[in-house]
XYZ file of C-alpha atoms in Angstrom:
704
model
C 86.695 -35.500 -77.541
C 83.091 -34.349 -77.170
C 79.895 -34.626 -79.193
C 79.165 -31.385 -80.964
C 75.922 -29.703 -81.880
C 76.424 -31.274 -85.288
C 75.351 -34.625 -83.854
C 73.376 -36.597 -86.422
C 70.814 -39.389 -86.120
C 70.353 -42.360 -88.405
C 67.005 -43.251 -89.904
C 66.662 -46.100 -87.386
C 66.889 -43.708 -84.472
C 70.415 -44.742 -83.440
C 72.692 -41.810 -82.770
C 75.721 -41.291 -85.012
C 78.298 -38.827 -83.750
C 80.737 -36.509 -85.449
C 83.791 -35.758 -83.379
C 86.282 -32.969 -83.431
C 89.574 -32.551 -81.650
C 89.865 -29.762 -79.158
C 93.038 -27.714 -79.466
C 93.835 -26.680 -75.942
C 96.559 -24.094 -75.391
C 96.679 -24.581 -71.636
C 96.491 -27.521 -69.285
C 92.957 -28.901 -69.047
C 93.569 -29.903 -65.460
C 93.780 -26.239 -64.503
C 90.352 -25.422 -65.924
C 87.541 -25.398 -63.312
C 85.284 -28.420 -63.801
C 81.702 -28.793 -62.587
C 79.844 -32.102 -62.460
C 76.171 -31.716 -63.288
C 73.751 -34.490 -62.321
C 70.340 -34.433 -63.993
C 67.337 -36.489 -62.843
C 64.492 -37.236 -65.253
C 61.013 -37.975 -63.923
C 59.689 -41.517 -63.657
C 56.129 -40.804 -64.877
C 55.003 -41.881 -68.327
C 56.591 -39.974 -71.228
C 58.960 -38.087 -68.891
C 62.050 -38.860 -70.980
C 63.098 -37.049 -74.137
C 65.244 -37.424 -77.237
C 65.470 -33.653 -77.711
C 68.712 -31.726 -77.217
C 69.245 -30.451 -73.671
C 71.622 -27.540 -73.079
C 72.789 -26.147 -69.754
C 74.417 -22.864 -68.788
C 75.877 -22.148 -65.350
C 75.419 -18.539 -64.229
C 77.809 -17.362 -61.532
C 78.547 -14.136 -59.736
C 81.650 -13.591 -61.897
C 80.467 -14.922 -65.235
C 78.774 -17.757 -67.122
C 79.791 -21.078 -68.542
C 79.365 -21.737 -72.225
C 76.004 -23.064 -73.343
C 76.774 -26.783 -73.137
C 75.018 -29.670 -74.836
C 74.473 -32.405 -72.248
C 75.274 -35.529 -74.185
C 77.256 -38.728 -73.759
C 78.557 -40.538 -76.835
C 76.736 -43.768 -77.670
C 74.332 -43.284 -74.751
C 70.599 -42.609 -74.643
C 70.396 -39.547 -72.407
C 67.382 -38.435 -70.368
C 65.475 -41.682 -70.353
C 62.448 -41.969 -68.063
C 63.654 -42.364 -64.454
C 67.326 -41.841 -65.388
C 69.930 -39.947 -63.357
C 72.711 -38.769 -65.680
C 75.962 -36.939 -64.878
C 77.986 -34.626 -67.119
C 81.208 -32.657 -66.698
C 81.203 -29.003 -67.643
C 84.589 -27.327 -67.889
C 84.834 -23.553 -67.855
C 87.702 -21.433 -69.082
C 87.765 -19.104 -66.090
C 86.392 -18.748 -62.609
C 82.676 -17.893 -62.769
C 82.295 -17.335 -59.022
C 79.453 -18.667 -56.909
C 76.681 -20.333 -58.909
C 73.564 -18.152 -58.840
C 71.368 -19.689 -61.537
C 71.361 -22.492 -64.032
C 69.624 -22.233 -67.384
C 68.244 -25.349 -69.081
C 67.172 -25.255 -72.712
C 65.417 -27.906 -74.744
C 65.697 -27.849 -78.535
C 63.830 -30.046 -80.971
C 65.656 -33.036 -82.421
C 63.064 -34.486 -84.774
C 59.670 -33.603 -83.332
C 59.049 -31.796 -80.053
C 59.457 -34.291 -77.226
C 58.439 -33.009 -73.788
C 60.833 -33.647 -70.913
C 60.166 -33.734 -67.173
C 63.169 -32.658 -65.127
C 63.076 -33.537 -61.441
C 66.210 -31.825 -60.220
C 69.752 -30.886 -61.093
C 72.696 -31.112 -58.725
C 75.940 -29.226 -59.388
C 79.217 -30.337 -57.828
C 81.607 -27.374 -57.764
C 85.376 -27.575 -58.284
C 85.762 -27.181 -54.504
C 83.612 -30.268 -53.880
C 80.446 -28.512 -52.698
C 77.053 -29.734 -53.895
C 74.306 -27.305 -54.905
C 70.770 -28.620 -55.364
C 68.416 -27.117 -57.944
C 64.880 -28.529 -57.584
C 62.953 -28.355 -60.848
C 59.950 -30.713 -60.915
C 58.514 -29.312 -64.107
C 58.039 -30.025 -67.789
C 60.071 -28.493 -70.564
C 57.913 -28.335 -73.674
C 58.597 -27.133 -77.196
C 61.790 -25.050 -77.438
C 61.481 -23.949 -73.849
C 64.047 -22.779 -71.361
C 63.851 -22.915 -67.596
C 65.985 -20.878 -65.252
C 66.477 -22.416 -61.822
C 67.752 -21.083 -58.536
C 69.131 -23.337 -55.859
C 66.713 -25.042 -53.496
C 66.938 -22.622 -50.594
C 63.600 -20.874 -50.033
C 63.763 -17.082 -49.944
C 61.359 -14.262 -49.277
C 61.344 -11.405 -51.810
C 63.079 -9.088 -49.356
C 65.901 -11.633 -48.967
C 67.003 -11.140 -52.582
C 69.645 -8.416 -52.706
C 71.331 -8.868 -56.080
C 70.065 -7.439 -59.347
C 70.187 -10.871 -61.021
C 68.033 -12.507 -58.324
C 65.475 -9.709 -58.280
C 65.248 -9.656 -62.062
C 64.792 -13.428 -62.261
C 62.030 -13.310 -59.676
C 60.208 -10.492 -61.461
C 60.421 -12.128 -64.890
C 59.246 -15.465 -63.548
C 56.072 -13.923 -62.121
C 55.448 -11.820 -65.218
C 55.578 -14.978 -67.336
C 53.329 -16.911 -64.974
C 50.735 -14.126 -64.876
C 50.474 -14.331 -68.665
C 50.123 -18.116 -68.478
C 47.716 -18.410 -65.509
C 44.874 -16.052 -66.378
C 41.616 -15.615 -64.471
C 38.309 -16.278 -66.230
C 34.689 -16.153 -65.075
C 32.953 -19.423 -65.943
C 29.549 -18.226 -64.746
C 28.515 -14.897 -63.185
C 28.650 -15.063 -59.411
C 31.083 -18.010 -59.388
C 34.620 -17.937 -58.050
C 36.990 -17.223 -60.910
C 38.660 -20.166 -62.634
C 41.524 -20.809 -65.041
C 41.282 -19.374 -68.542
C 41.185 -22.690 -70.433
C 38.308 -24.388 -72.206
C 39.827 -27.846 -72.143
C 42.392 -29.878 -70.221
C 44.761 -29.911 -73.211
C 44.919 -26.082 -73.137
C 46.357 -26.024 -69.614
C 50.053 -25.402 -68.958
C 51.812 -28.769 -69.125
C 52.989 -28.524 -65.509
C 49.455 -28.664 -64.129
C 47.994 -31.265 -66.486
C 47.422 -34.835 -65.408
C 50.184 -37.202 -66.433
C 47.566 -39.117 -68.423
C 44.374 -37.350 -69.467
C 42.775 -40.734 -70.037
C 42.880 -41.403 -66.299
C 40.590 -38.450 -65.552
C 38.177 -38.765 -68.436
C 34.810 -38.607 -66.652
C 32.911 -40.297 -69.486
C 35.432 -43.135 -69.629
C 35.604 -43.512 -65.837
C 31.831 -43.482 -65.377
C 31.372 -46.023 -68.143
C 34.110 -48.182 -66.614
C 32.438 -47.892 -63.205
C 29.092 -48.903 -64.620
C 30.725 -51.884 -66.298
C 32.568 -52.879 -63.103
C 29.319 -52.610 -61.166
C 27.598 -54.879 -63.698
C 24.775 -52.377 -64.219
C 25.400 -51.546 -67.879
C 22.269 -53.463 -68.886
C 20.183 -50.886 -66.988
C 22.013 -47.655 -67.792
C 19.859 -46.681 -70.788
C 16.545 -47.647 -69.140
C 15.381 -44.124 -68.423
C 11.716 -43.736 -67.401
C 11.694 -47.392 -66.282
C 10.876 -47.636 -62.566
C 12.142 -50.267 -60.200
C 9.563 -52.641 -58.771
C 10.316 -52.126 -55.071
C 13.217 -51.463 -52.695
C 14.560 -54.979 -53.041
C 14.800 -54.303 -56.781
C 17.495 -51.709 -56.062
C 19.645 -54.543 -54.752
C 20.032 -55.756 -58.336
C 22.439 -52.862 -58.987
C 23.836 -52.715 -55.490
C 24.987 -56.175 -54.518
C 27.935 -56.466 -56.911
C 30.186 -54.032 -55.091
C 29.452 -53.354 -51.453
C 31.412 -52.681 -48.307
C 30.823 -52.661 -44.580
C 29.239 -49.219 -44.481
C 27.215 -49.324 -47.705
C 25.717 -52.685 -46.735
C 24.899 -51.405 -43.250
C 23.216 -48.369 -44.823
C 21.128 -50.640 -47.073
C 19.988 -52.642 -44.049
C 19.215 -49.719 -41.733
C 18.502 -46.674 -43.938
C 14.814 -46.528 -42.964
C 15.609 -46.234 -39.255
C 15.588 -42.839 -37.588
C 18.940 -43.362 -35.861
C 20.645 -43.944 -39.236
C 18.966 -40.866 -40.683
C 20.217 -38.768 -37.760
C 23.684 -40.308 -37.662
C 24.430 -39.141 -41.189
C 24.122 -35.500 -40.137
C 27.134 -36.106 -37.909
C 29.302 -38.550 -39.812
C 27.908 -39.036 -43.308
C 29.433 -37.412 -46.361
C 27.784 -34.029 -45.680
C 28.361 -33.504 -41.944
C 28.169 -29.709 -42.181
C 24.404 -29.025 -42.308
C 23.419 -29.765 -38.713
C 23.514 -26.900 -36.230
C 22.381 -26.242 -32.677
C 18.780 -25.013 -32.590
C 18.454 -22.009 -30.290
C 14.980 -20.986 -31.461
C 12.230 -22.760 -33.389
C 11.909 -20.743 -36.617
C 8.556 -19.095 -37.275
C 8.564 -20.668 -40.717
C 8.672 -24.092 -39.026
C 5.884 -24.013 -36.387
C 6.615 -27.215 -34.477
C 4.730 -27.445 -31.188
C 5.294 -29.491 -28.064
C 2.104 -31.456 -28.695
C 3.391 -32.589 -32.095
C 6.605 -34.109 -30.761
C 5.851 -34.899 -27.121
C 6.017 -38.646 -27.780
C 9.597 -38.264 -29.067
C 10.976 -36.409 -26.027
C 12.608 -38.626 -23.403
C 13.466 -36.342 -20.482
C 10.009 -35.300 -19.206
C 10.727 -31.811 -20.487
C 8.666 -29.591 -22.745
C 9.897 -28.764 -26.226
C 10.888 -25.297 -25.003
C 12.788 -26.792 -22.059
C 14.591 -29.245 -24.356
C 15.509 -26.270 -26.531
C 16.993 -24.373 -23.581
C 18.815 -27.519 -22.431
C 20.580 -27.642 -25.794
C 19.033 -30.904 -26.952
C 17.557 -29.687 -30.238
C 19.338 -29.372 -33.573
C 18.187 -28.284 -36.985
C 19.084 -28.824 -40.633
C 17.621 -26.150 -42.904
C 17.874 -26.512 -46.689
C 16.665 -22.996 -47.375
C 19.308 -22.663 -50.089
C 17.294 -25.118 -52.220
C 14.268 -22.813 -52.386
C 13.463 -21.637 -55.932
C 16.269 -23.686 -57.509
C 15.175 -24.823 -60.971
C 14.731 -28.567 -61.293
C 16.283 -30.513 -64.157
C 14.117 -30.205 -67.278
C 16.580 -31.644 -69.807
C 14.472 -34.791 -70.297
C 10.912 -33.881 -71.373
C 9.816 -37.473 -70.711
C 10.752 -37.333 -67.029
C 9.672 -34.371 -64.883
C 12.054 -33.931 -61.950
C 11.470 -32.129 -58.671
C 13.341 -30.440 -55.838
C 12.423 -29.382 -52.313
C 13.777 -27.052 -49.614
C 12.988 -28.961 -46.407
C 13.618 -28.180 -42.743
C 14.339 -30.960 -40.281
C 14.211 -30.737 -36.476
C 16.537 -33.165 -34.713
C 16.571 -34.323 -31.110
C 19.436 -35.605 -28.997
C 17.979 -38.416 -26.931
C 19.191 -39.720 -23.588
C 21.720 -42.003 -25.345
C 23.154 -38.970 -27.182
C 21.799 -40.214 -30.501
C 20.503 -37.671 -32.990
C 16.963 -38.479 -34.171
C 14.559 -36.639 -36.501
C 11.352 -35.501 -34.801
C 9.775 -33.149 -37.370
C 10.159 -32.471 -41.110
C 8.597 -29.785 -43.273
C 9.214 -30.094 -47.008
C 9.098 -26.393 -47.852
C 10.130 -23.073 -46.375
C 6.516 -21.861 -46.089
C 4.206 -23.505 -43.551
C 0.585 -23.994 -44.470
C -2.137 -26.423 -45.335
C -0.189 -27.721 -48.339
C 3.045 -27.995 -46.385
C 2.327 -30.196 -43.383
C 4.882 -31.030 -40.714
C 5.674 -34.729 -40.881
C 6.251 -36.614 -37.638
C 7.528 -40.053 -36.562
C 4.005 -40.763 -35.324
C 2.553 -40.351 -38.826
C 1.861 -43.233 -41.187
C 5.154 -45.025 -41.842
C 5.058 -44.252 -45.576
C 4.435 -40.540 -45.006
C 7.356 -40.367 -42.585
C 9.665 -42.414 -44.798
C 8.970 -40.293 -47.887
C 9.578 -37.093 -45.890
C 12.971 -38.424 -44.796
C 13.790 -39.445 -48.375
C 13.098 -35.885 -49.508
C 15.484 -34.533 -46.868
C 18.152 -36.998 -47.977
C 17.676 -35.985 -51.614
C 18.007 -32.280 -50.770
C 21.058 -33.062 -48.673
C 22.584 -34.857 -51.664
C 22.166 -31.776 -53.872
C 23.651 -29.385 -51.320
C 26.498 -31.796 -50.672
C 27.444 -32.247 -54.324
C 27.178 -28.620 -55.402
C 27.941 -26.525 -52.338
C 29.883 -28.609 -49.807
C 31.880 -30.486 -52.444
C 32.089 -28.480 -55.684
C 32.165 -24.924 -54.359
C 33.743 -25.265 -50.948
C 36.584 -27.624 -51.873
C 37.069 -27.837 -55.655
C 36.424 -24.279 -56.784
C 38.008 -22.498 -53.823
C 41.117 -24.698 -54.029
C 41.435 -23.729 -57.685
C 41.287 -20.060 -56.672
C 44.103 -20.600 -54.179
C 46.094 -22.506 -56.810
C 45.793 -19.903 -59.573
C 46.680 -17.072 -57.186
C 49.690 -19.058 -55.975
C 51.047 -19.528 -59.489
C 50.441 -15.878 -60.336
C 51.932 -14.264 -57.248
C 54.463 -16.571 -55.550
C 57.812 -17.259 -57.172
C 59.212 -20.798 -57.145
C 61.731 -19.945 -54.401
C 59.081 -18.520 -52.047
C 58.600 -20.829 -49.039
C 54.808 -20.555 -49.308
C 54.954 -21.680 -52.954
C 57.020 -24.727 -52.033
C 54.681 -25.449 -49.109
C 51.418 -25.151 -51.056
C 52.385 -26.686 -54.396
C 51.696 -30.335 -53.373
C 48.253 -29.271 -52.140
C 47.012 -27.892 -55.444
C 48.430 -30.806 -57.478
C 46.000 -31.640 -60.325
C 43.240 -29.445 -58.835
C 43.064 -26.996 -61.724
C 43.211 -29.972 -64.106
C 40.345 -31.904 -62.483
C 38.189 -28.769 -62.356
C 38.888 -27.972 -65.994
C 37.960 -31.525 -66.935
C 34.745 -31.188 -64.884
C 33.813 -27.979 -66.727
C 34.583 -29.755 -69.980
C 32.551 -32.938 -69.373
C 30.716 -33.046 -66.060
C 29.022 -29.788 -65.020
C 28.863 -28.129 -68.430
C 25.670 -27.750 -70.437
C 24.533 -31.239 -71.544
C 27.272 -32.726 -69.360
C 27.159 -35.905 -67.309
C 25.683 -34.025 -64.349
C 22.502 -33.456 -66.356
C 21.930 -37.183 -66.847
C 20.974 -38.192 -63.329
C 20.836 -35.146 -61.051
C 17.750 -33.176 -60.180
C 19.773 -29.947 -60.168
C 21.231 -30.635 -63.623
C 20.342 -28.364 -66.513
C 21.309 -25.214 -64.625
C 20.045 -25.729 -61.094
C 23.558 -26.543 -59.909
C 24.744 -23.195 -61.295
C 22.003 -21.377 -59.367
C 22.986 -23.252 -56.215
C 26.626 -22.146 -56.449
C 25.594 -18.553 -57.147
C 23.309 -18.616 -54.109
C 25.876 -20.288 -51.857
C 28.517 -17.710 -52.792
C 26.481 -15.069 -50.974
C 27.147 -16.732 -47.622
C 30.609 -18.113 -48.385
C 33.098 -16.464 -46.030
C 36.781 -16.988 -45.374
C 36.102 -17.761 -41.713
C 33.782 -20.596 -42.720
C 36.901 -22.352 -44.081
C 38.609 -22.190 -40.674
C 37.589 -25.595 -39.355
C 37.307 -24.894 -35.601
C 35.404 -21.672 -36.266
C 33.023 -23.345 -38.706
C 32.193 -25.980 -36.076
C 31.693 -23.307 -33.405
C 29.512 -21.169 -35.690
C 27.044 -24.080 -35.867
C 27.117 -24.575 -32.087
C 28.601 -28.048 -32.482
C 31.902 -27.663 -30.655
C 31.099 -29.446 -27.370
C 32.393 -33.014 -27.262
C 30.540 -33.532 -24.013
C 27.202 -32.648 -25.613
C 27.843 -34.627 -28.808
C 30.374 -37.382 -28.074
C 29.863 -39.175 -31.425
C 30.594 -36.312 -33.835
C 33.716 -37.920 -35.304
C 33.940 -35.466 -38.211
C 34.458 -32.689 -35.672
C 36.846 -34.618 -33.438
C 39.056 -36.009 -36.194
C 38.921 -32.754 -38.146
C 40.165 -30.802 -35.139
C 43.080 -33.200 -34.707
C 44.113 -32.920 -38.355
C 43.622 -29.136 -38.339
C 45.917 -28.805 -35.326
C 48.549 -31.062 -36.897
C 48.550 -28.999 -40.103
C 48.540 -25.719 -38.190
C 51.490 -26.854 -36.062
C 53.399 -27.851 -39.206
C 52.661 -24.535 -40.930
C 53.721 -22.667 -37.772
C 57.055 -24.507 -37.737
C 57.593 -23.707 -41.412
C 56.679 -20.046 -41.105
C 58.952 -19.574 -38.105
C 61.903 -20.750 -40.198
C 61.500 -17.925 -42.707
C 59.626 -15.112 -40.948
C 61.212 -13.409 -37.954
C 58.303 -11.140 -37.023
C 54.982 -9.620 -38.036
C 56.958 -6.963 -39.886
C 58.554 -9.655 -42.058
C 55.062 -10.750 -43.087
C 54.009 -7.188 -43.864
C 57.124 -6.596 -45.976
C 56.619 -9.764 -48.042
C 55.157 -8.284 -51.217
C 54.522 -11.684 -52.815
C 52.464 -13.135 -49.962
C 50.467 -9.910 -49.802
C 49.839 -10.077 -53.555
C 48.773 -13.724 -53.230
C 46.200 -12.988 -50.517
C 44.908 -9.951 -52.408
C 44.639 -11.888 -55.677
C 42.460 -14.522 -53.981
C 40.043 -11.877 -52.714
C 40.085 -9.247 -55.458
C 40.156 -11.567 -58.473
C 39.476 -15.159 -57.391
C 36.474 -14.217 -55.243
C 35.809 -11.127 -57.367
C 35.910 -8.904 -54.275
C 32.282 -9.644 -53.465
C 31.255 -7.514 -50.487
C 29.871 -10.503 -48.607
C 32.838 -12.870 -49.039
C 34.918 -11.298 -46.237
C 38.138 -12.803 -47.573
C 41.138 -10.817 -46.303
C 43.048 -8.591 -48.715
C 46.219 -8.750 -46.664
C 47.811 -10.580 -43.745
C 49.491 -8.492 -41.080
C 50.755 -10.983 -38.511
C 52.474 -14.344 -38.280
C 49.301 -15.745 -36.729
C 47.160 -14.568 -39.636
C 49.574 -16.024 -42.173
C 49.668 -19.371 -40.377
C 45.866 -19.515 -40.329
C 45.592 -18.583 -44.006
C 48.039 -21.235 -45.189
C 46.432 -23.789 -42.862
C 43.064 -23.029 -44.480
C 44.494 -23.641 -47.954
C 46.085 -26.969 -47.006
C 43.218 -28.242 -44.823
C 40.550 -27.402 -47.418
C 42.412 -29.145 -50.235
C 43.303 -32.215 -48.198
C 41.250 -33.027 -45.098
C 38.009 -31.218 -45.881
C 37.832 -32.660 -49.376
C 38.608 -36.145 -48.078
C 35.880 -35.889 -45.436
C 33.145 -34.995 -47.904
C 34.281 -36.854 -51.014
C 35.523 -40.340 -50.256
C 32.423 -41.462 -48.370
C 30.151 -40.986 -51.353
C 29.956 -44.643 -52.307
C 29.498 -45.648 -48.661
C 26.534 -43.352 -48.070
C 25.063 -42.686 -51.506
C 25.303 -46.027 -53.338
C 22.085 -47.247 -51.721
C 19.960 -44.975 -53.862
C 16.893 -44.613 -51.586
C 19.268 -43.164 -48.976
C 20.557 -40.428 -51.315
C 18.308 -40.018 -54.354
C 20.004 -37.816 -56.969
C 16.596 -36.834 -58.317
C 12.900 -37.242 -57.498
C 10.287 -37.962 -60.152
C 7.206 -36.866 -58.213
C 6.676 -33.549 -56.421
C 6.880 -33.359 -52.628
C 3.628 -34.518 -51.035
C 1.263 -31.816 -49.838
C -1.103 -33.989 -47.795
C -0.681 -36.721 -45.240
C -2.186 -40.155 -45.652
C -1.810 -40.368 -49.434
C 1.598 -42.053 -49.647
C 2.126 -45.738 -50.244
C 5.089 -47.870 -51.299
C 4.150 -47.560 -54.979
C 4.322 -43.747 -54.821
C 7.672 -43.860 -53.021
C 9.266 -46.177 -55.596
C 7.829 -44.124 -58.465
C 9.290 -40.982 -56.867
C 12.790 -42.431 -56.720
C 15.169 -42.372 -59.715
C 14.424 -44.678 -62.636
C 16.751 -47.509 -63.627
C 18.886 -45.477 -66.028
C 19.478 -42.563 -63.665
C 20.126 -44.968 -60.803
C 22.937 -46.578 -62.773
C 24.529 -43.287 -63.792
C 24.360 -42.181 -60.166
C 25.916 -45.408 -58.944
C 28.742 -45.121 -61.467
C 29.340 -41.519 -60.435
C 29.589 -42.075 -56.680
C 31.787 -45.137 -57.223
C 34.191 -43.275 -59.519
C 34.319 -40.215 -57.251
C 35.140 -42.355 -54.210
C 38.285 -43.898 -55.714
C 41.781 -42.688 -54.893
C 44.046 -41.701 -57.752
C 46.629 -44.188 -58.955
C 49.849 -43.565 -56.991
C 47.946 -41.289 -54.621
C 49.997 -39.018 -52.367
C 48.526 -38.784 -48.886
C 48.940 -36.055 -46.301
C 52.570 -35.747 -45.251
C 53.890 -37.485 -48.371
C 56.105 -35.064 -50.303
C 58.300 -37.090 -52.674
C 59.237 -33.966 -54.657
C 61.815 -32.286 -52.430
C 61.267 -28.600 -53.103
C 62.877 -27.697 -49.777
C 66.522 -28.517 -49.045
C 66.988 -26.867 -45.628
C 67.544 -29.139 -42.614
C 65.087 -27.267 -40.322
C 62.357 -27.856 -42.918
C 63.131 -31.553 -43.070
C 62.908 -31.681 -39.290
C 59.509 -29.922 -39.413
C 58.325 -32.435 -42.018
C 59.452 -35.340 -39.854
C 57.567 -33.921 -36.861
C 54.467 -33.416 -39.023
C 54.523 -37.007 -40.198
C 54.907 -38.249 -36.617
C 51.842 -36.263 -35.538
C 49.822 -37.529 -38.481
C 50.815 -41.114 -37.696
C 49.664 -40.633 -34.112
C 46.284 -39.273 -35.287
C 45.875 -42.248 -37.645
C 46.573 -44.654 -34.775
C 44.018 -42.951 -32.511
C 41.350 -43.146 -35.207
C 42.150 -46.767 -35.977
C 41.895 -47.736 -32.297
C 38.579 -45.901 -31.909
C 37.124 -47.603 -34.983
C 37.947 -51.127 -33.851
C 34.789 -53.172 -33.434
C 32.482 -50.418 -34.698
C 29.759 -51.343 -37.159
C 30.062 -47.847 -38.598
C 33.748 -46.903 -38.497
C 34.621 -43.301 -39.362
C 37.931 -43.138 -41.215
C 37.587 -40.351 -43.794
C 39.796 -38.020 -41.744
C 42.451 -40.566 -40.901
C 45.616 -38.911 -42.302
C 46.685 -42.100 -44.070
C 43.473 -41.782 -46.130
C 43.636 -38.034 -46.820
C 45.096 -37.181 -50.250
C 47.238 -34.049 -50.346
C 45.049 -32.297 -52.888
C 41.702 -32.119 -54.664
C 42.363 -34.397 -57.624
C 39.150 -36.396 -58.051
């Protein structure tokens, strides 16, 4: 006997079954029988009480549409693995597809299916990875877990399934321009409008307003958060909102932030280690002379000789010029600057600031500040550089160059790569929750009147201008880690032995590249195989032509012609979403929680004369109590890992079933473990350990 579709439910929710006798005119033992095992996800609300039907599609025919149901049993509970027998009346040949349908029982009850395994009458097992939500009266058609290129599909059924899948996805994942000059984003105004498969499991967990408020409460600064326009008394006053939650690095920053070595160190290993570059010529707009800095030079060389010896570096915040400062609060004028900072590598290989100009135009009202100046003049000049660095970090290094570009890669992947494509299976874990977190940010954080406006000097539209400006120099090659380091003249370990961002980044880049190479070699025999892969070509073209809007200056490729190019491209996608985001995101509390070291806004304009700065002016220039607390809550919340975070090399959803892939994954994990050990050993005993690029601390994707 078997439960029929006429199954009824009592008012208490207990299932009551109607049975009917099957009249069988031939021996049941002769009928082919398949055992279907179904795994339901373990996340919240993964189970369902809806009806689940399954159809086996073979080369010779199909099974009947079968209700998966056991009498007196609660099927498809969260975390359950359930098995069902499906008997067919005739041989249906080799299984090609399985179709799963979900039909409403009482109200629509979403269901997350992890995988389905089919045991054939001959005893073979066929795995069908799913890892997706079935919502409403939805059906999902699955192919077995073997990855295939488009040209590998020879049958009409396989080709048709692949085409229909992508047609459906392209209607679901639509491009939309959020602001002119931005990378394109997903066409959704709110998180709840996103396809269920890319939403967070719990929207509450990524509610920025809730998380910031919770952070402020945890930091015990809620009594200050509404005290806008109220200045702190002095630097020690900032400790009132700092001392509750501190760590080794943040406390060290608080103690040493005024010192030149700490200022210089952050250009190498702080949370924005991408601004410093080798200085090969003193810019005309920054007329530093030997006489100005002679006291800072340690090698008995002139400034020009130090330049030729490769001992000078520069950080130029030209991108900040003409950016509109936050004017959303008429009671508190806010100000921005576009400084230039000359840095010197001393005989101990430490990077030290030796000259700062707070604008891009030299002149009487834009003096060059020096370490030999009055201590308050020099300190305020450094604070202005740190504030400008904070703005560029948040909006360009972080938002644009990890969040927004990873969303572009993710949307293009969903639109152009079918679920059986090896690149889809490879990239999927690395865009997990990225579109969701960005949508939530556009909904609450960086939107008009969003949280970003509360405490940031570029709020109210300046952050939009910054992204638009940065897009004009944003190239594909700048995402290739070794090339980005080389382009800034920072590649020599001998010249700069303490640039841990570079050293650790190179190790992780090589580990990812080696893994991608192993994966690609499993599926692509030659350059011609790459050229003939219409889906990978469409993916790369979609990124450039739609995601980056085919801007002339972006230089993103429209195709990949060789195995080497494909490996590099996929490495860029994975590295950007994982390692690069980790390097510039998770150190925010360490480096930015001591507010004088990273002011999110300035309440007085940059000084135009020397000798007029005192401690009172500095404190009055820094953020008020309310903005300080919002800033502290923000950098704390942004520095936290997600609950049940998946770190680099952790792929619990087994989209691949092939043994060579599993071997490649094992090798990848071994290399990552070795990198983690090297970093741990190097950090032992250091007052300022650098661990942001340790693989065991690198989440797979941009999800915070």
